[in-house]
């Protein structure tokens, strides 16, 4: 290869490494977001369960005339 071609190949490889590094960084960020979303989903599930429990207690109390 001639020198200009060598330069082009070297630049293309450098760009490829940069792109790969960006994708790896994005992959790590997506993994971190997935963990956060899983945690939020667990909290939401717990909050829904608590709300359902309170609603059931309220409904039962209302049914017997306690409220």
CSV table of C-alpha atoms in Angstrom, one decimal:
chain,number,residue,atom,x,y,z
A,1,UNK,CA,0.0,0.0,0.0
A,2,UNK,CA,1.1,3.5,-0.6
A,3,UNK,CA,1.5,6.0,2.3
A,4,UNK,CA,-1.9,7.8,1.7
A,5,UNK,CA,-3.6,4.4,1.8
A,6,UNK,CA,-1.8,3.5,5.0
A,7,UNK,CA,-3.0,6.8,6.5
A,8,UNK,CA,-6.5,6.1,5.5
A,9,UNK,CA,-6.4,2.6,6.9
A,10,UNK,CA,-4.9,3.8,10.1
A,11,UNK,CA,-7.6,6.5,10.4
A,12,UNK,CA,-10.3,4.0,9.7
A,13,UNK,CA,-9.0,1.7,12.4
A,14,UNK,CA,-8.8,4.6,14.9
A,15,UNK,CA,-12.4,5.5,14.1
A,16,UNK,CA,-13.4,1.9,14.5
A,17,UNK,CA,-11.8,1.7,17.9
A,18,UNK,CA,-13.6,5.0,18.9
A,19,UNK,CA,-16.9,3.6,17.7
A,20,UNK,CA,-16.3,0.3,19.6
A,21,UNK,CA,-15.4,2.3,22.8
A,22,UNK,CA,-18.6,4.3,22.4
A,23,UNK,CA,-20.7,1.2,22.1
A,24,UNK,CA,-19.1,-0.4,25.1
A,25,UNK,CA,-19.7,2.7,27.1
A,26,UNK,CA,-23.4,2.8,26.0
A,27,UNK,CA,-23.7,-0.9,26.9
A,28,UNK,CA,-22.4,-0.2,30.4
A,29,UNK,CA,-24.9,2.7,30.8
A,30,UNK,CA,-27.8,0.6,29.5
A,31,UNK,CA,-26.8,-2.1,32.1
A,32,UNK,CA,-26.8,0.5,34.8
A,33,UNK,CA,-30.2,1.8,33.7
A,34,UNK,CA,-31.6,-1.7,33.6
A,35,UNK,CA,-30.5,-2.2,37.3
A,36,UNK,CA,-32.1,1.1,38.3
A,37,UNK,CA,-35.3,0.3,36.4
A,38,UNK,CA,-35.5,-3.1,38.1
A,39,UNK,CA,-35.1,-1.4,41.5
A,40,UNK,CA,-37.8,1.1,40.6
A,41,UNK,CA,-40.1,-1.7,39.4
A,42,UNK,CA,-39.7,-3.5,42.7
A,43,UNK,CA,-40.5,-0.4,44.6
A,44,UNK,CA,-43.6,0.2,42.4
A,45,UNK,CA,-44.7,-3.4,43.0
A,46,UNK,CA,-44.4,-2.9,46.7
A,47,UNK,CA,-46.3,0.4,46.6
A,48,UNK,CA,-49.1,-1.2,44.6
A,49,UNK,CA,-49.3,-4.1,47.0
A,50,UNK,CA,-49.5,-1.8,49.9
A,51,UNK,CA,-52.2,0.3,48.2
A,52,UNK,CA,-54.2,-2.8,47.4
A,53,UNK,CA,-53.9,-3.9,51.0
A,54,UNK,CA,-55.0,-0.5,52.4
A,55,UNK,CA,-57.9,-0.4,49.9
A,56,UNK,CA,-59.0,-3.9,50.9
A,57,UNK,CA,-58.9,-2.9,54.6
A,58,UNK,CA,-60.9,0.3,53.8
A,59,UNK,CA,-63.4,-1.7,51.8
A,60,UNK,CA,-63.9,-4.2,54.6
A,61,UNK,CA,-64.2,-1.5,57.2
A,62,UNK,CA,-66.8,0.3,55.0
A,63,UNK,CA,-68.7,-2.9,54.5
A,64,UNK,CA,-69.2,-3.5,58.2
A,65,UNK,CA,-70.1,0.1,58.8
A,66,UNK,CA,-67.0,1.1,60.7
A,67,UNK,CA,-66.5,4.1,58.4
